[in-house]
């Protein structure tokens, strides 16, 4: 069977290749995947089961149940001061669906989107898949991998239509401070851009504060806030995401999705309704656990020759600089996997700005993380 020409050169990303290799191995200490090791809380599971018993087993509204969208609005106003209405919310099949639908709704062929590197690899394909042109905006460790307005000015052109910004950031763990976001907001308004603000890690901030970009002056009408329950509520397998943004964009995204997924699963939505309203204390408990793990792993990394690691401000990733070992990101990650059975993601998988780094997900127990650090330390000593 002949593949479509547009997919003839399709290859797995550096992240996907690592995941595929791990599947074929046993006994791997897996620090590669951004999935919390906590199971979904039993009372959330029961909320879904009760919904099934109560007959919520039919097609859902395409944009999502109204009461679920109301819960999203309550959560964001309570936590981040973002005031919105249910008509400005779209319930997505995982947060991953949001950029695809948003770019489909907002991009014309040839429109450019600025992507701040290092960044989540699928962003590039999602822009290209909707006729756009992804433009990498390099950042540097000395600026905390946060984009400056100067970085953005070097990348913007008359064809630039939008900006994708991720804070807290995967992979760097950077939380962009308010003053810097205000400068970025002014730049965005100056160039009449839209922003897709990926705030999926909003509940995991260890230092500083999470500032919702849409709450800044002049940004509400040009920002799509991207969120979900995978990281905050440990519901990765439920595929529960959402977008908050201008009502007309939500309507268009809904129409595009009607010929793709035809709505988000009913029972998951009812679980989300319960979770968004009841789990704030659990979010704080898990955040403290992740903060402890991150600090412990960063301390171990900084004791190893050739490695330096800044403490992350948010998310649950560390992004140590491994250039002092003399290895490239790819060589370091693959040799570490093969010789010590510790899985990480090479920083180059997140764009050119990630070369010289690896991503470590602190999503395992403290004991597992320390065993992985023992193995990593032995690997580095043997180089």
Short mmCIF file of C-alpha atoms in Angstrom, two decimals:
data_model
loop_
_atom_site.label_atom_id
_atom_site.label_comp_id
_atom_site.label_asym_id
_atom_site.label_seq_id
_atom_site.Cartn_x
_atom_site.Cartn_y
_atom_site.Cartn_z
CA UNK A 1 0.00 0.00 0.00
CA UNK A 2 1.46 3.36 -1.04
CA UNK A 3 1.80 6.04 1.61
CA UNK A 4 0.78 9.61 0.96
CA UNK A 5 3.75 11.61 -0.30
CA UNK A 6 3.42 14.09 2.59
CA UNK A 7 4.23 11.25 4.99
CA UNK A 8 7.00 9.51 3.05
CA UNK A 9 9.73 11.11 5.15
CA UNK A 10 7.89 10.86 8.46
CA UNK A 11 10.27 9.64 11.16
CA UNK A 12 9.93 9.22 14.93
CA UNK A 13 11.24 12.07 17.05
CA UNK A 14 14.16 11.59 19.43
CA UNK A 15 11.64 11.26 22.23
CA UNK A 16 9.57 8.59 20.47
CA UNK A 17 12.69 6.61 19.49
CA UNK A 18 13.70 6.48 23.16
CA UNK A 19 10.22 5.30 24.19
CA UNK A 20 10.30 2.58 21.54
CA UNK A 21 13.71 1.36 22.69
CA UNK A 22 12.59 1.17 26.32
CA UNK A 23 9.62 -1.02 25.33
CA UNK A 24 12.07 -3.66 24.10
CA UNK A 25 14.17 -3.71 27.29
CA UNK A 26 13.65 -5.07 30.78
CA UNK A 27 14.77 -3.56 34.08
CA UNK A 28 15.04 0.01 32.83
CA UNK A 29 15.00 2.83 35.38
CA UNK A 30 12.75 5.05 33.31
CA UNK A 31 13.36 8.77 33.79
CA UNK A 32 12.15 9.61 30.30
CA UNK A 33 8.38 9.89 30.50
CA UNK A 34 6.42 12.87 31.80
CA UNK A 35 3.73 10.89 33.56
CA UNK A 36 3.14 11.15 37.33
CA UNK A 37 3.64 7.84 39.11
CA UNK A 38 0.54 8.47 41.24
CA UNK A 39 -2.65 6.66 40.27
CA UNK A 40 -5.85 8.63 39.79
CA UNK A 41 -7.52 9.21 43.17
CA UNK A 42 -10.15 6.52 43.96
CA UNK A 43 -12.93 9.06 44.51
CA UNK A 44 -12.35 10.44 40.99
CA UNK A 45 -12.63 6.92 39.59
CA UNK A 46 -15.84 6.44 41.56
CA UNK A 47 -17.26 9.65 40.09
CA UNK A 48 -16.81 8.17 36.61
CA UNK A 49 -18.31 4.85 37.68
CA UNK A 50 -21.33 6.62 39.20
CA UNK A 51 -21.82 8.56 35.97
CA UNK A 52 -21.92 5.25 34.09
CA UNK A 53 -24.46 3.82 36.50
CA UNK A 54 -26.53 6.99 36.14
CA UNK A 55 -26.73 6.53 32.37
CA UNK A 56 -24.10 8.95 31.06
CA UNK A 57 -23.08 6.52 28.34
CA UNK A 58 -24.23 8.42 25.25
CA UNK A 59 -22.64 10.95 22.88
CA UNK A 60 -21.50 14.11 24.66
CA UNK A 61 -21.99 17.68 23.43
CA UNK A 62 -19.24 18.43 20.90
CA UNK A 63 -17.73 21.32 22.88
CA UNK A 64 -18.04 19.43 26.17
CA UNK A 65 -20.70 19.26 28.88
CA UNK A 66 -21.69 22.72 30.03
CA UNK A 67 -21.24 21.86 33.72
CA UNK A 68 -17.74 20.50 33.04
CA UNK A 69 -16.78 23.70 31.23
CA UNK A 70 -18.15 25.64 34.18
CA UNK A 71 -15.83 23.62 36.44
CA UNK A 72 -12.85 24.53 34.24
CA UNK A 73 -13.79 28.20 34.62
CA UNK A 74 -14.07 27.87 38.41
CA UNK A 75 -10.70 26.13 38.66
CA UNK A 76 -8.83 28.79 36.67
CA UNK A 77 -10.45 31.70 38.45
CA UNK A 78 -9.76 30.11 41.83
CA UNK A 79 -6.14 29.27 41.10
CA UNK A 80 -4.99 31.91 38.63
CA UNK A 81 -7.53 34.72 38.52
CA UNK A 82 -8.63 33.97 34.95
CA UNK A 83 -12.31 34.85 34.58
CA UNK A 84 -14.02 33.11 31.69
CA UNK A 85 -17.36 31.62 30.73
CA UNK A 86 -18.24 28.11 29.53
CA UNK A 87 -18.68 29.33 25.95
CA UNK A 88 -14.95 30.16 26.00
CA UNK A 89 -13.93 26.58 26.89
CA UNK A 90 -13.41 23.59 24.59
CA UNK A 91 -13.00 20.12 26.11
CA UNK A 92 -10.28 18.28 24.17
CA UNK A 93 -9.10 14.70 23.79
CA UNK A 94 -6.01 15.37 25.86
CA UNK A 95 -4.18 18.69 25.82
CA UNK A 96 -2.33 17.38 22.74
CA UNK A 97 -5.44 17.95 20.64
CA UNK A 98 -5.59 21.64 21.52
CA UNK A 99 -2.65 22.91 19.38
CA UNK A 100 -3.80 20.84 16.42
CA UNK A 101 -7.31 22.31 16.51
CA UNK A 102 -6.09 25.81 17.37
CA UNK A 103 -3.60 25.93 14.50
CA UNK A 104 -6.29 24.54 12.20
CA UNK A 105 -8.60 27.35 13.23
CA UNK A 106 -6.06 30.18 13.10
CA UNK A 107 -3.43 29.49 10.43
CA UNK A 108 -3.54 30.14 6.70
CA UNK A 109 -0.98 28.38 4.47
CA UNK A 110 2.46 29.92 4.94
CA UNK A 111 1.70 31.61 8.26
CA UNK A 112 4.63 31.42 10.66
CA UNK A 113 4.44 30.45 14.33
CA UNK A 114 7.26 31.22 16.75
CA UNK A 115 8.19 28.19 18.88
CA UNK A 116 10.42 28.88 21.87
CA UNK A 117 13.17 26.26 22.14
CA UNK A 118 13.82 23.96 23.83
CA UNK A 119 10.22 22.82 23.51
CA UNK A 120 7.89 19.84 23.26
CA UNK A 121 8.70 18.22 19.86
CA UNK A 122 5.12 17.69 18.56
CA UNK A 123 4.58 21.45 18.34
CA UNK A 124 6.61 21.57 15.13
CA UNK A 125 4.58 18.85 13.40
CA UNK A 126 1.30 20.37 14.57
CA UNK A 127 2.14 23.71 12.96
CA UNK A 128 3.31 22.05 9.73
CA UNK A 129 0.28 19.72 9.65
CA UNK A 130 -2.00 22.75 9.53
CA UNK A 131 -0.16 24.52 6.72
CA UNK A 132 1.98 26.74 8.91
CA UNK A 133 5.73 27.22 9.15
CA UNK A 134 7.33 26.63 12.55
CA UNK A 135 10.09 29.12 13.38
CA UNK A 136 12.42 28.15 16.21
CA UNK A 137 13.30 30.84 18.75
CA UNK A 138 16.55 29.74 20.43
CA UNK A 139 17.07 30.42 24.14
CA UNK A 140 20.04 29.91 26.43
CA UNK A 141 20.83 28.45 29.82
CA UNK A 142 22.20 31.77 31.09
CA UNK A 143 18.76 33.34 30.54
CA UNK A 144 17.04 30.36 32.14
CA UNK A 145 15.77 29.13 28.76
CA UNK A 146 13.11 31.86 28.92
CA UNK A 147 12.58 33.96 25.79
CA UNK A 148 13.54 37.60 25.87
CA UNK A 149 11.89 40.16 23.62
CA UNK A 150 15.22 40.42 21.80
CA UNK A 151 15.03 36.70 21.04
CA UNK A 152 11.54 37.15 19.62
CA UNK A 153 12.47 40.23 17.57
CA UNK A 154 15.22 38.30 15.83
CA UNK A 155 12.68 35.68 14.73
CA UNK A 156 9.58 37.71 13.84
CA UNK A 157 8.79 38.50 10.19
CA UNK A 158 5.82 40.03 8.35
CA UNK A 159 4.50 36.46 7.95
CA UNK A 160 4.48 35.72 11.69
CA UNK A 161 0.97 34.96 12.90
CA UNK A 162 1.41 33.46 16.34
CA UNK A 163 3.59 32.45 19.26
CA UNK A 164 3.54 29.24 21.26
CA UNK A 165 4.74 29.74 24.82
CA UNK A 166 5.10 27.05 27.50
CA UNK A 167 5.46 27.97 31.18
CA UNK A 168 6.21 26.07 33.37
CA UNK A 169 8.37 24.64 30.63
CA UNK A 170 8.88 21.12 29.35
CA UNK A 171 11.82 20.32 29.28
CA UNK A 172 13.67 23.05 31.16
CA UNK A 173 11.42 23.48 34.22
CA UNK A 174 11.57 27.26 33.74
CA UNK A 175 8.72 29.43 35.04
CA UNK A 176 8.67 32.69 33.11
CA UNK A 177 8.43 35.56 35.62
CA UNK A 178 5.65 38.14 35.46
CA UNK A 179 7.89 41.04 34.33
CA UNK A 180 9.19 39.00 31.39
CA UNK A 181 5.68 37.88 30.45
CA UNK A 182 4.56 41.51 30.47
CA UNK A 183 7.33 42.35 28.01
CA UNK A 184 6.33 39.41 25.81
CA UNK A 185 2.67 40.53 25.99
CA UNK A 186 3.65 44.00 24.77
CA UNK A 187 5.64 42.45 21.89
CA UNK A 188 2.68 40.23 20.94
CA UNK A 189 0.32 43.20 20.84
CA UNK A 190 2.81 45.28 18.88
CA UNK A 191 2.95 42.62 16.16
CA UNK A 192 -0.74 41.64 16.38
CA UNK A 193 -0.04 37.97 17.15
CA UNK A 194 -2.09 35.27 18.80
CA UNK A 195 -0.54 33.19 21.58
CA UNK A 196 -1.12 29.55 22.36
CA UNK A 197 -0.08 29.47 26.01
CA UNK A 198 0.68 25.90 27.09
CA UNK A 199 0.07 25.97 30.84
CA UNK A 200 -0.41 22.24 31.40
CA UNK A 201 2.03 22.31 34.36
CA UNK A 202 0.32 25.24 36.11
CA UNK A 203 -0.20 23.25 39.32
CA UNK A 204 3.50 22.37 39.65
CA UNK A 205 5.38 25.56 40.55
CA UNK A 206 8.04 25.31 43.27
CA UNK A 207 9.50 28.82 43.21
CA UNK A 208 8.05 32.06 41.93
CA UNK A 209 4.46 32.13 40.72
CA UNK A 210 2.52 30.86 37.77
CA UNK A 211 1.12 33.82 35.84
CA UNK A 212 -1.69 33.01 33.44
CA UNK A 213 -0.80 34.96 30.30
CA UNK A 214 -4.45 35.67 29.46
CA UNK A 215 -4.84 37.66 32.69
CA UNK A 216 -2.34 40.32 31.56
CA UNK A 217 -3.74 43.56 30.09
CA UNK A 218 -4.66 43.25 26.43
CA UNK A 219 -4.00 39.50 26.26
CA UNK A 220 -7.36 37.90 26.95
CA UNK A 221 -8.69 38.37 23.41
CA UNK A 222 -5.52 37.07 21.72
CA UNK A 223 -4.58 34.13 24.02
CA UNK A 224 -5.63 30.50 23.99
CA UNK A 225 -4.81 28.93 27.34
CA UNK A 226 -4.04 25.22 27.07
CA UNK A 227 -4.58 22.97 30.09
CA UNK A 228 -5.68 19.56 31.21
CA UNK A 229 -5.88 17.05 34.05
CA UNK A 230 -3.02 14.72 33.09
CA UNK A 231 -0.29 16.35 35.19
CA UNK A 232 -2.32 18.14 37.86
CA UNK A 233 -4.77 15.34 38.67
CA UNK A 234 -2.72 12.29 37.57
CA UNK A 235 -5.20 11.41 34.84
CA UNK A 236 -2.92 10.85 31.83
CA UNK A 237 -4.82 7.80 30.59
CA UNK A 238 -8.17 9.58 30.73
CA UNK A 239 -7.11 11.97 27.91
CA UNK A 240 -8.70 15.08 29.41
CA UNK A 241 -7.57 18.42 28.05
CA UNK A 242 -9.13 21.78 27.34
CA UNK A 243 -8.61 25.19 25.79
CA UNK A 244 -9.81 28.54 27.12
CA UNK A 245 -10.01 31.39 24.65
CA UNK A 246 -12.15 33.67 22.49
CA UNK A 247 -15.61 32.27 21.89
CA UNK A 248 -15.39 32.38 18.10
CA UNK A 249 -12.16 30.35 18.14
CA UNK A 250 -13.73 27.75 20.43
CA UNK A 251 -16.67 27.42 18.02
CA UNK A 252 -14.36 26.86 15.06
CA UNK A 253 -12.24 24.33 16.97
CA UNK A 254 -15.46 22.50 17.87
CA UNK A 255 -16.53 22.32 14.22
CA UNK A 256 -13.12 21.01 13.14
CA UNK A 257 -13.22 18.36 15.87
CA UNK A 258 -16.68 17.21 14.78
CA UNK A 259 -15.13 15.34 11.83
CA UNK A 260 -12.28 13.93 13.95
CA UNK A 261 -13.24 12.84 17.45
CA UNK A 262 -16.89 13.87 17.80
CA UNK A 263 -16.50 14.95 21.40
CA UNK A 264 -14.61 13.94 24.51
CA UNK A 265 -15.58 10.72 26.26
CA UNK A 266 -18.57 11.18 28.54
CA UNK A 267 -17.39 9.34 31.65
CA UNK A 268 -14.03 11.08 31.60
CA UNK A 269 -15.77 14.44 31.51
CA UNK A 270 -17.87 13.59 34.54
CA UNK A 271 -14.71 12.49 36.36
CA UNK A 272 -13.13 15.83 35.39
CA UNK A 273 -16.12 17.73 36.78
CA UNK A 274 -15.63 16.08 40.16
CA UNK A 275 -11.82 16.33 40.08
CA UNK A 276 -11.63 20.03 39.23
CA UNK A 277 -13.88 20.95 42.16
CA UNK A 278 -12.54 18.67 44.91
CA UNK A 279 -8.80 17.95 44.63
CA UNK A 280 -7.00 21.18 45.53
CA UNK A 281 -5.48 19.71 48.72
CA UNK A 282 -4.17 16.70 46.80
CA UNK A 283 -2.52 18.99 44.27
CA UNK A 284 -0.57 20.65 47.06
CA UNK A 285 0.46 17.30 48.56
CA UNK A 286 1.82 15.99 45.28
CA UNK A 287 3.57 19.25 44.50
CA UNK A 288 5.50 18.91 47.78
CA UNK A 289 6.50 15.35 46.85
CA UNK A 290 7.77 16.43 43.44
CA UNK A 291 9.66 19.37 44.95
CA UNK A 292 11.47 17.02 47.33
CA UNK A 293 12.37 14.60 44.53
CA UNK A 294 13.61 17.38 42.26
CA UNK A 295 15.84 18.89 44.94
CA UNK A 296 17.34 15.50 45.81
CA UNK A 297 18.07 14.59 42.18
CA UNK A 298 19.54 18.03 41.39
CA UNK A 299 21.87 17.70 44.39
CA UNK A 300 23.09 14.31 43.16
CA UNK A 301 23.60 15.56 39.61
CA UNK A 302 25.62 18.56 40.76
CA UNK A 303 28.00 16.26 42.62
CA UNK A 304 28.92 14.42 39.40
CA UNK A 305 31.93 15.40 37.32
CA UNK A 306 31.04 17.07 34.02
CA UNK A 307 27.39 17.75 34.95
CA UNK A 308 25.70 20.86 36.27
CA UNK A 309 22.01 21.22 37.00
CA UNK A 310 19.90 24.20 37.94
CA UNK A 311 16.99 23.51 40.23
CA UNK A 312 13.73 23.59 38.32
CA UNK A 313 11.15 26.22 39.15
CA UNK A 314 8.19 24.22 37.86
CA UNK A 315 6.92 21.08 36.07
CA UNK A 316 8.69 17.87 37.14
CA UNK A 317 11.71 17.88 34.86
CA UNK A 318 15.39 18.61 35.37
CA UNK A 319 17.50 19.66 32.39
CA UNK A 320 21.12 19.11 33.39
CA UNK A 321 23.99 20.34 31.25
CA UNK A 322 26.08 17.27 30.35
CA UNK A 323 28.48 18.96 27.93
CA UNK A 324 31.29 18.62 30.46
CA UNK A 325 31.28 14.86 29.89
CA UNK A 326 32.44 15.37 26.30
CA UNK A 327 29.39 13.58 24.90
CA UNK A 328 26.60 14.93 22.75
CA UNK A 329 23.06 14.72 24.08
CA UNK A 330 22.27 11.74 21.84
CA UNK A 331 25.44 9.86 22.77
CA UNK A 332 24.93 10.50 26.47
CA UNK A 333 21.31 9.32 26.56
CA UNK A 334 21.76 6.25 24.38
CA UNK A 335 24.99 5.10 26.01
CA UNK A 336 23.44 5.63 29.44
CA UNK A 337 20.46 3.49 28.42
CA UNK A 338 22.56 0.72 26.90
CA UNK A 339 25.23 0.47 29.61
CA UNK A 340 23.37 1.49 32.78
CA UNK A 341 19.70 0.93 31.84
CA UNK A 342 18.74 4.47 32.82
CA UNK A 343 16.41 6.18 30.35
CA UNK A 344 16.54 9.94 29.74
CA UNK A 345 15.64 12.09 26.73
CA UNK A 346 18.45 13.78 24.78
CA UNK A 347 18.07 17.53 24.89
CA UNK A 348 18.48 17.75 21.13
CA UNK A 349 15.04 16.13 20.81
CA UNK A 350 13.62 19.47 22.02
CA UNK A 351 15.39 21.55 19.35
CA UNK A 352 18.89 22.86 18.74
CA UNK A 353 18.83 24.85 21.98
CA UNK A 354 18.67 21.54 23.85
CA UNK A 355 21.99 20.20 22.60
CA UNK A 356 24.34 19.57 25.50
CA UNK A 357 21.52 18.70 27.90
CA UNK A 358 19.30 15.76 28.79
CA UNK A 359 15.80 15.75 30.26
CA UNK A 360 15.23 13.83 33.48
CA UNK A 361 11.63 13.28 34.60
CA UNK A 362 11.34 13.01 38.39
CA UNK A 363 8.18 10.94 38.05
CA UNK A 364 9.37 7.87 39.93
CA UNK A 365 9.65 7.17 43.64
CA UNK A 366 12.53 8.75 45.52
CA UNK A 367 14.11 5.31 45.96
CA UNK A 368 13.96 4.63 42.21
CA UNK A 369 15.39 8.06 41.46
CA UNK A 370 18.32 7.51 43.83
CA UNK A 371 19.06 4.11 42.28
CA UNK A 372 19.03 5.77 38.88
CA UNK A 373 21.42 8.44 40.16
CA UNK A 374 23.76 5.71 41.47
CA UNK A 375 23.78 4.11 38.03
CA UNK A 376 24.22 7.46 36.28
CA UNK A 377 27.11 8.38 38.57
CA UNK A 378 28.80 5.08 37.79
CA UNK A 379 28.32 5.71 34.07
CA UNK A 380 29.87 9.18 34.28
CA UNK A 381 32.86 7.94 36.31
CA UNK A 382 33.54 5.28 33.72
CA UNK A 383 33.71 7.72 30.80
#
